[in-house]
Amino acid sequence: MGYDLEGIEQLEKSEIKNIYDENTSTPVFIDVREPSEYVEGHIPGVPLLPMNQVPEVIDELKKDKEYVLICRSGNRSQHTALYFKDNGIENVKNFAGGMLAWDEEVTTGMENPVEDDISKLYNE
C-alpha cells in the first residue's frame, strides 16, 4: 500500500497499475524524466513534461486536478510533487518506485510530449 513522504502520497506499482487500467481521465499521469529516458520506454499514453520545464508551465496547470508524477526511481518525481504543492496544487501523488518498478507494457519513442501545449495533459 501507499505511504506518505514529506506530505506526498507515495503509490506503489500495483496501485499505479490499477489506476492506469481504469483508463479514466483522472488522475493526470505525467512523466517528468528527460526526453532521452522517455523515448527508451514509458508507460503508454503518459505525457512527457520534463522536470526542468515544470516551472515554465506550473501556473497553467489546473489546480483542481489530481496528478500522479513518474520518473526513473521516484526521486525526481517526488521533488516535482513537492514543487506542485508549493505552487498550490494539493492533489499530487508520486510513483514511489518509478519506471524501475514498472514491469508492465512500455512504449518506446516520443509519443506524447507536452512541450508548449499544456492541454495535452487533460486530453483536450
mmCIF file of C-alpha atoms in Angstrom:
data_model
loop_
_atom_site.group_PDB
_atom_site.id
_atom_site.type_symbol
_atom_site.label_atom_id
_atom_site.label_comp_id
_atom_site.label_asym_id
_atom_site.label_seq_id
_atom_site.Cartn_x
_atom_site.Cartn_y
_atom_site.Cartn_z
ATOM 1 C CA MET A 1 0.000 0.000 0.000
ATOM 2 C CA GLY A 2 0.994 3.585 -0.469
ATOM 3 C CA TYR A 3 2.537 5.687 2.239
ATOM 4 C CA ASP A 4 3.245 9.341 2.922
ATOM 5 C CA LEU A 5 6.632 11.029 2.448
ATOM 6 C CA GLU A 6 7.060 14.747 3.157
ATOM 7 C CA GLY A 7 3.314 15.261 2.712
ATOM 8 C CA ILE A 8 3.213 13.484 -0.672
ATOM 9 C CA GLU A 9 1.302 10.220 -1.047
ATOM 10 C CA GLN A 10 3.597 7.539 -2.459
ATOM 11 C CA LEU A 11 1.956 4.985 -4.735
ATOM 12 C CA GLU A 12 3.337 1.513 -5.307
ATOM 13 C CA LYS A 13 3.456 -0.166 -8.722
ATOM 14 C CA SER A 14 0.282 -2.217 -8.080
ATOM 15 C CA GLU A 15 -1.655 0.950 -7.232
ATOM 16 C CA ILE A 16 -0.342 2.733 -10.342
ATOM 17 C CA LYS A 17 -1.305 -0.284 -12.476
ATOM 18 C CA ASN A 18 -4.851 -0.345 -11.040
ATOM 19 C CA ILE A 19 -5.367 3.385 -11.632
ATOM 20 C CA TYR A 20 -3.860 3.163 -15.121
ATOM 21 C CA ASP A 21 -6.031 0.164 -16.048
ATOM 22 C CA GLU A 22 -9.194 2.066 -15.065
ATOM 23 C CA ASN A 23 -8.415 4.269 -18.087
ATOM 24 C CA THR A 24 -10.152 7.378 -16.799
ATOM 25 C CA SER A 25 -9.010 10.950 -17.288
ATOM 26 C CA THR A 26 -8.205 11.284 -13.598
ATOM 27 C CA PRO A 27 -5.676 11.334 -12.237
ATOM 28 C CA VAL A 28 -3.439 13.020 -14.800
ATOM 29 C CA PHE A 29 -0.236 10.988 -15.195
ATOM 30 C CA ILE A 30 2.913 12.970 -16.024
ATOM 31 C CA ASP A 31 6.361 11.558 -16.781
ATOM 32 C CA VAL A 32 8.942 14.105 -15.579
ATOM 33 C CA ARG A 33 12.069 12.390 -16.917
ATOM 34 C CA GLU A 34 14.320 13.691 -19.664
ATOM 35 C CA PRO A 35 13.298 13.092 -23.295
ATOM 36 C CA SER A 36 16.196 10.651 -23.789
ATOM 37 C CA GLU A 37 14.880 8.469 -20.937
ATOM 38 C CA TYR A 38 11.267 8.743 -22.070
ATOM 39 C CA VAL A 39 11.991 7.521 -25.619
ATOM 40 C CA GLU A 40 13.744 4.431 -24.247
ATOM 41 C CA GLY A 41 10.493 3.327 -22.606
ATOM 42 C CA HIS A 42 7.488 4.880 -20.900
ATOM 43 C CA ILE A 43 4.014 3.903 -19.772
ATOM 44 C CA PRO A 44 1.824 4.001 -22.915
ATOM 45 C CA GLY A 45 -0.108 7.242 -23.281
ATOM 46 C CA VAL A 46 1.564 9.032 -20.387
ATOM 47 C CA PRO A 47 2.671 12.515 -21.475
ATOM 48 C CA LEU A 48 6.199 13.823 -21.052
ATOM 49 C CA LEU A 49 6.795 17.042 -19.135
ATOM 50 C CA PRO A 50 10.477 17.101 -18.127
ATOM 51 C CA MET A 51 11.094 18.242 -14.563
ATOM 52 C CA ASN A 52 13.154 21.229 -15.731
ATOM 53 C CA GLN A 53 10.193 22.534 -17.784
ATOM 54 C CA VAL A 54 7.672 22.379 -14.926
ATOM 55 C CA PRO A 55 8.470 25.897 -13.604
ATOM 56 C CA GLU A 56 7.654 27.328 -17.049
ATOM 57 C CA VAL A 57 4.127 25.843 -17.042
ATOM 58 C CA ILE A 58 3.210 25.415 -13.376
ATOM 59 C CA ASP A 59 0.818 28.372 -13.463
ATOM 60 C CA GLU A 60 -1.013 26.843 -16.444
ATOM 61 C CA LEU A 61 -1.719 23.547 -14.686
ATOM 62 C CA LYS A 62 -5.238 23.061 -13.383
ATOM 63 C CA LYS A 63 -5.079 23.264 -9.613
ATOM 64 C CA ASP A 64 -8.282 21.245 -9.122
ATOM 65 C CA LYS A 65 -6.961 18.153 -10.935
ATOM 66 C CA GLU A 66 -5.278 15.117 -9.408
ATOM 67 C CA TYR A 67 -1.754 14.357 -10.647
ATOM 68 C CA VAL A 68 0.487 11.302 -10.457
ATOM 69 C CA LEU A 69 4.130 12.003 -11.265
ATOM 70 C CA ILE A 70 6.547 9.426 -12.654
ATOM 71 C CA CYS A 71 10.319 9.365 -13.113
ATOM 72 C CA ARG A 72 13.011 6.690 -13.214
ATOM 73 C CA SER A 73 13.171 5.839 -9.498
ATOM 74 C CA GLY A 74 10.659 8.112 -7.765
ATOM 75 C CA ASN A 75 13.183 10.705 -6.604
ATOM 76 C CA ARG A 76 12.773 13.435 -9.239
ATOM 77 C CA SER A 77 9.017 12.958 -9.311
ATOM 78 C CA GLN A 78 8.948 13.358 -5.511
ATOM 79 C CA HIS A 79 10.806 16.674 -5.773
ATOM 80 C CA THR A 80 8.477 17.761 -8.571
ATOM 81 C CA ALA A 81 5.441 16.785 -6.464
ATOM 82 C CA LEU A 82 6.744 18.988 -3.647
ATOM 83 C CA TYR A 83 7.111 21.821 -6.168
ATOM 84 C CA PHE A 84 3.499 21.266 -7.281
ATOM 85 C CA LYS A 85 2.378 21.577 -3.640
ATOM 86 C CA ASP A 86 4.487 24.709 -3.127
ATOM 87 C CA ASN A 87 2.618 26.199 -6.090
ATOM 88 C CA GLY A 88 -0.892 25.451 -4.873
ATOM 89 C CA ILE A 89 -1.535 22.048 -6.463
ATOM 90 C CA GLU A 90 -2.509 19.947 -3.473
ATOM 91 C CA ASN A 91 -3.733 16.729 -5.088
ATOM 92 C CA VAL A 92 -0.429 15.296 -6.296
ATOM 93 C CA LYS A 93 0.980 11.810 -5.799
ATOM 94 C CA ASN A 94 4.304 10.158 -6.570
ATOM 95 C CA PHE A 95 5.033 6.777 -8.179
ATOM 96 C CA ALA A 96 7.445 5.634 -5.458
ATOM 97 C CA GLY A 97 9.339 3.033 -7.487
ATOM 98 C CA GLY A 98 9.254 4.885 -10.759
ATOM 99 C CA MET A 99 9.945 3.209 -14.065
ATOM 100 C CA LEU A 100 12.469 0.909 -12.374
ATOM 101 C CA ALA A 101 9.490 -0.753 -10.641
ATOM 102 C CA TRP A 102 7.250 -0.771 -13.721
ATOM 103 C CA ASP A 103 7.368 -4.261 -15.228
ATOM 104 C CA GLU A 104 4.274 -3.843 -17.388
ATOM 105 C CA GLU A 105 3.935 -2.754 -21.021
ATOM 106 C CA VAL A 106 6.053 0.176 -22.185
ATOM 107 C CA THR A 107 6.127 2.183 -25.388
ATOM 108 C CA THR A 108 9.330 3.482 -26.956
ATOM 109 C CA GLY A 109 9.855 6.647 -28.930
ATOM 110 C CA MET A 110 8.417 10.117 -28.470
ATOM 111 C CA GLU A 111 4.690 9.634 -28.035
ATOM 112 C CA ASN A 112 3.122 12.482 -26.132
ATOM 113 C CA PRO A 113 5.379 15.465 -25.322
ATOM 114 C CA VAL A 114 3.568 18.332 -23.628
ATOM 115 C CA GLU A 115 6.050 20.978 -24.837
ATOM 116 C CA ASP A 116 4.061 24.164 -25.498
ATOM 117 C CA ASP A 117 0.581 22.607 -25.394
ATOM 118 C CA ILE A 118 -0.381 22.050 -21.755
ATOM 119 C CA SER A 119 -3.868 20.909 -22.829
ATOM 120 C CA LYS A 120 -2.307 17.573 -23.846
ATOM 121 C CA LEU A 121 -2.251 16.721 -20.146
ATOM 122 C CA TYR A 122 -6.005 16.879 -19.981
ATOM 123 C CA ASN A 123 -6.882 15.168 -23.280
ATOM 124 C CA GLU A 124 -8.364 18.411 -24.576
#
